[in-house]
CSV table of C-alpha atoms in Angstrom, one decimal:
chain,number,residue,atom,x,y,z
A,1,MET,CA,-77.7,-91.0,-64.0
A,2,LYS,CA,-77.5,-90.9,-60.1
A,3,ARG,CA,-73.6,-91.3,-60.0
A,4,PRO,CA,-72.7,-87.8,-61.3
A,5,GLY,CA,-74.3,-86.2,-58.2
A,6,PRO,CA,-71.5,-87.0,-55.8
A,7,LEU,CA,-68.9,-86.1,-58.4
A,8,LEU,CA,-70.4,-82.7,-59.0
A,9,THR,CA,-70.6,-82.1,-55.3
A,10,LEU,CA,-66.9,-83.0,-55.0
A,11,LEU,CA,-66.0,-80.7,-57.9
A,12,ALA,CA,-68.0,-77.9,-56.3
A,13,GLY,CA,-66.2,-78.3,-53.1
A,14,LEU,CA,-62.8,-78.2,-54.8
A,15,LEU,CA,-63.8,-75.0,-56.6
A,16,VAL,CA,-64.9,-73.4,-53.3
A,17,GLY,CA,-61.6,-74.5,-51.7
A,18,VAL,CA,-59.5,-73.0,-54.6
A,19,PHE,CA,-61.5,-69.8,-54.4
A,20,MET,CA,-60.9,-69.5,-50.6
A,21,LEU,CA,-57.1,-70.1,-51.1
A,22,SER,CA,-57.0,-67.5,-53.7
A,23,LEU,CA,-58.8,-65.0,-51.5
A,24,ASN,CA,-56.5,-65.7,-48.6
A,25,ALA,CA,-53.5,-65.2,-50.7
A,26,THR,CA,-54.8,-61.9,-52.1
A,27,THR,CA,-55.7,-60.6,-48.6
A,28,GLY,CA,-52.2,-61.5,-47.2
A,29,THR,CA,-50.5,-59.7,-50.0
A,30,LYS,CA,-52.6,-56.5,-49.4
A,31,ASN,CA,-52.0,-56.6,-45.7
A,32,THR,CA,-48.3,-56.9,-46.2
A,33,SER,CA,-48.0,-54.1,-48.6
A,34,SER,CA,-50.1,-51.8,-46.5
A,35,SER,CA,-48.1,-52.3,-43.3
A,36,PRO,CA,-46.2,-49.2,-42.2
A,37,SER,CA,-42.6,-49.0,-43.1
A,38,SER,CA,-39.8,-46.5,-43.4
A,39,SER,CA,-40.2,-44.9,-46.8
A,40,PRO,CA,-37.1,-44.1,-48.8
A,41,SER,CA,-38.2,-40.5,-49.0
A,42,SER,CA,-38.5,-40.3,-45.2
A,43,SER,CA,-35.1,-41.8,-44.7
A,44,SER,CA,-33.6,-39.5,-47.4
A,45,SER,CA,-35.2,-36.5,-45.7
A,46,SER,CA,-33.8,-37.4,-42.3
A,47,SER,CA,-30.3,-37.8,-43.9
A,48,ASP,CA,-30.6,-34.5,-45.7
A,49,THR,CA,-31.7,-32.8,-42.5
A,50,ALA,CA,-28.7,-34.2,-40.7
A,51,LYS,CA,-26.4,-32.9,-43.4
A,52,GLU,CA,-28.0,-29.5,-43.4
A,53,SER,CA,-28.1,-29.1,-39.7
A,54,PRO,CA,-24.5,-29.8,-38.4
A,55,ALA,CA,-24.1,-30.6,-34.8
A,56,THR,CA,-24.0,-27.5,-32.6
A,57,THR,CA,-20.5,-26.8,-31.3
A,58,ALA,CA,-20.2,-25.1,-28.0
A,59,SER,CA,-18.5,-21.8,-28.5
A,60,PRO,CA,-15.3,-21.4,-26.3
A,61,THR,CA,-15.9,-19.4,-23.1
A,62,PRO,CA,-13.9,-16.2,-23.3
A,63,THR,CA,-11.0,-16.0,-21.0
A,64,ARG,CA,-11.1,-13.1,-18.6
A,65,THR,CA,-7.7,-11.6,-18.0
A,66,THR,CA,-7.5,-10.0,-14.6
A,67,PRO,CA,-5.2,-6.9,-14.9
A,68,SER,CA,-2.3,-7.0,-12.6
A,69,PRO,CA,-2.7,-4.3,-9.9
A,70,SER,CA,-0.6,-1.3,-10.7
A,71,PRO,CA,2.3,-1.0,-8.2
A,72,SER,CA,1.9,1.7,-5.7
A,73,PRO,CA,4.2,4.5,-6.3
A,74,THR,CA,7.4,4.3,-4.3
A,75,LYS,CA,8.0,7.3,-2.0
A,76,ALA,CA,11.4,8.7,-2.0
A,77,PRO,CA,13.1,8.8,1.4
A,78,ALA,CA,13.1,12.2,3.2
A,79,PRO,CA,16.0,14.3,1.9
A,80,ASP,CA,18.9,15.2,4.1
A,81,ALA,CA,18.1,18.7,5.4
A,82,ARG,CA,17.9,21.0,8.5
A,83,TYR,CA,14.7,22.2,10.1
A,84,ALA,CA,14.2,24.8,12.8
A,85,GLY,CA,11.1,26.4,14.3
A,86,ARG,CA,9.1,27.1,17.5
A,87,THR,CA,6.3,25.4,19.3
A,88,ASP,CA,2.8,26.6,18.6
A,89,ASP,CA,2.6,28.2,22.1
A,90,ASP,CA,5.9,30.0,21.4
A,91,SER,CA,7.4,28.7,24.7
A,92,SER,CA,10.3,26.7,23.2
A,93,ALA,CA,12.2,25.9,20.0
A,94,VAL,CA,12.7,22.7,18.1
A,95,ALA,CA,15.4,21.9,15.5
A,96,LEU,CA,16.0,18.7,13.6
A,97,THR,CA,18.8,17.4,11.2
A,98,LEU,CA,18.0,14.5,8.8
A,99,ARG,CA,20.7,12.5,7.2
A,100,HIS,CA,20.6,9.1,5.5
A,101,GLY,CA,17.2,8.1,7.0
A,102,ARG,CA,18.1,9.1,10.5
A,103,ALA,CA,17.3,12.2,12.5
A,104,ILE,CA,18.5,14.0,15.6
A,105,ALA,CA,16.3,16.7,17.3
A,106,TYR,CA,16.7,19.2,20.0
A,107,PHE,CA,13.9,20.7,22.2
A,108,CYS,CA,14.9,23.7,24.2
A,109,ASP,CA,13.2,26.5,26.1
A,110,GLY,CA,16.3,28.6,26.4
A,111,ARG,CA,16.4,28.5,30.2
A,112,ALA,CA,16.5,25.0,31.8
A,113,LYS,CA,14.4,22.5,29.9
A,114,GLU,CA,16.0,20.6,27.0
A,115,SER,CA,16.1,17.2,25.4
A,116,TRP,CA,18.1,15.5,22.7
A,117,LEU,CA,16.1,12.9,20.7
A,118,ARG,CA,17.1,10.4,18.0
A,119,GLY,CA,15.5,7.9,15.7
A,120,ASP,CA,14.7,6.7,12.2
A,121,VAL,CA,12.9,8.5,9.5
A,122,ASN,CA,10.5,6.4,7.5
A,123,ASP,CA,10.2,6.6,3.7
A,124,ASP,CA,6.8,8.3,4.0
A,125,GLY,CA,8.5,11.1,6.1
A,126,THR,CA,7.1,10.0,9.5
A,127,MET,CA,9.4,9.6,12.5
A,128,ARG,CA,9.3,8.8,16.2
A,129,LEU,CA,12.3,10.1,18.0
A,130,THR,CA,13.1,9.3,21.6
A,131,GLY,CA,15.4,10.8,24.3
A,132,LYS,CA,17.2,9.3,27.2
A,133,ASP,CA,15.0,11.3,29.6
A,134,GLY,CA,11.9,9.6,28.2
A,135,SER,CA,10.8,12.4,25.9
A,136,VAL,CA,9.2,11.6,22.6
A,137,LEU,CA,9.0,13.5,19.3
A,138,ASN,CA,6.5,12.4,16.7
A,139,GLY,CA,6.7,14.3,13.4
A,140,THR,CA,6.1,14.2,9.6
A,141,VAL,CA,8.1,15.8,6.8
A,142,GLU,CA,5.6,17.7,4.6
A,143,ASP,CA,6.7,18.2,1.0
A,144,GLY,CA,10.3,18.4,2.1
A,145,LYS,CA,9.5,22.0,3.3
A,146,ARG,CA,8.6,21.6,6.9
A,147,ILE,CA,8.2,19.2,9.7
A,148,ARG,CA,5.0,19.3,11.8
A,149,GLY,CA,4.8,17.3,15.0
A,150,THR,CA,4.7,17.2,18.8
A,151,VAL,CA,7.1,16.8,21.6
A,152,ASP,CA,6.1,15.1,24.9
A,153,ILE,CA,8.5,16.1,27.7
A,154,ASP,CA,8.3,16.3,31.5
A,155,GLY,CA,4.5,15.7,31.3
A,156,GLY,CA,4.0,18.6,28.8
A,157,HIS,CA,2.7,18.2,25.2
A,158,HIS,CA,4.0,20.7,22.7
A,159,ALA,CA,3.0,21.0,19.0
A,160,PHE,CA,5.5,22.6,16.7
A,161,THR,CA,6.3,23.5,13.1
A,162,ALA,CA,10.0,23.5,11.9
A,163,ALA,CA,10.7,25.0,8.5
A,164,ARG,CA,13.5,23.7,6.3
A,165,THR,CA,16.5,26.0,6.6
A,166,LYS,CA,20.1,26.4,5.6
A,167,LYS,CA,23.3,27.4,7.2
A,168,PRO,CA,23.9,29.3,9.4
A,169,SER,CA,20.5,28.3,10.8
A,170,GLY,CA,20.1,24.9,12.3
A,171,LEU,CA,21.2,22.8,15.2
A,172,TYR,CA,24.6,23.1,17.0
A,173,ARG,CA,26.3,21.3,19.9
A,174,ALA,CA,29.5,21.6,21.9
A,175,THR,CA,30.8,19.2,24.6
A,176,SER,CA,33.9,19.7,26.6
A,177,THR,CA,35.5,19.9,30.0
A,178,VAL,CA,35.8,23.5,31.3
A,179,ARG,CA,37.6,24.0,34.6
A,180,GLY,CA,37.0,20.5,35.6
A,181,ALA,CA,33.3,20.5,34.8
A,182,GLU,CA,31.6,18.5,32.1
A,183,VAL,CA,29.9,20.9,29.7
A,184,ASP,CA,27.2,20.0,27.2
A,185,SER,CA,25.6,22.8,25.3
A,186,GLY,CA,23.0,22.9,22.5
A,187,TRP,CA,21.9,25.8,20.3
A,188,ILE,CA,19.0,26.3,17.9
A,189,VAL,CA,19.6,29.1,15.4
A,190,LEU,CA,16.3,30.1,13.9
A,191,PRO,CA,15.9,31.3,10.3
A,192,ASP,CA,15.4,34.9,11.6
A,193,GLY,CA,18.8,34.8,13.4
A,194,ARG,CA,17.4,34.3,16.9
A,195,GLN,CA,19.2,31.8,19.1
A,196,VAL,CA,17.8,29.5,21.8
A,197,GLY,CA,20.1,27.3,23.8
A,198,VAL,CA,20.8,25.6,27.2
A,199,LEU,CA,24.3,24.9,28.6
A,200,THR,CA,24.6,22.1,31.2
A,201,ARG,CA,27.5,22.0,33.7
A,202,ASP,CA,27.7,18.7,35.5
A,203,GLY,CA,24.0,18.1,35.1
A,204,LYS,CA,22.9,21.7,36.0
A,205,PRO,CA,21.2,23.6,33.1
A,206,SER,CA,21.4,27.3,32.4
A,207,PRO,CA,20.9,29.6,29.4
A,208,ALA,CA,23.7,29.1,26.8
A,209,PRO,CA,26.0,31.9,25.9
A,210,ARG,CA,25.7,33.3,22.4
A,211,LEU,CA,27.2,31.3,19.6
A,212,ASP,CA,28.8,32.6,16.4
A,213,PRO,CA,27.1,30.3,13.9
A,214,ARG,CA,29.5,31.3,11.1
A,215,THR,CA,32.5,29.9,12.9
A,216,GLY,CA,31.0,27.9,15.8
A,217,ALA,CA,33.0,29.9,18.3
A,218,VAL,CA,31.6,30.3,21.8
A,219,THR,CA,33.1,31.3,25.1
A,220,VAL,CA,32.2,29.3,28.3
A,221,ASP,CA,33.6,30.5,31.6
A,222,GLY,CA,36.4,32.3,29.8
A,223,GLN,CA,37.3,29.3,27.8
A,224,ARG,CA,36.9,29.3,24.0
A,225,LEU,CA,35.0,26.3,22.6
A,226,THR,CA,33.9,25.4,19.1
A,227,ALA,CA,30.4,24.1,18.5
A,228,GLY,CA,29.7,22.1,15.4
A,229,PRO,CA,26.5,21.2,13.5
A,230,ALA,CA,24.7,18.3,15.2
A,231,ALA,CA,24.1,15.3,13.0
A,232,PRO,CA,22.5,11.9,13.5
């Protein structure tokens, strides 16, 4: 009757061992199933979100077109014309003839002071004419109706206004040899018919004789000469 004691003890130990193994196996399964994992619903939700929210595409930057500057209006060259007038102090007369972008001018006091000047006329109507004696005329054509400017001669400064005019008004000149003397004479015929001129004999100035502007006829020391319109 004493032999079954160890056997029972052995059987009890086996049962305890089997129980422990079963418990460990059950605990391992539960731990494995309870570990966090990516659920199918979560994955599916992420996929749907990706489909519903397409990647943001950067909108193209609008191209700014800089308008080309409008060309500045081209000014027409000063028209061919005649101009005649007096200085602001009424001491002298000034006449100009414009042709093909060039100009000739004559300043004259009707007694002894005179000057012939030449130069270009710019497209904006401005001009700077010069004479052999160092005189200078600066002027501007205004609306094709008049020329305003100044003449610097012999240390004097004279402002003037010359209105556009037509024949017989304008600028005339005659050069010739009279009784062995070199004669150079200029006339300014103003719009009101008055004449201002200087005749130079061998470099000596004096008032010019009267000119017939319709024919250009003039008599110098008994000799008949013909003056013509002065042109550049």
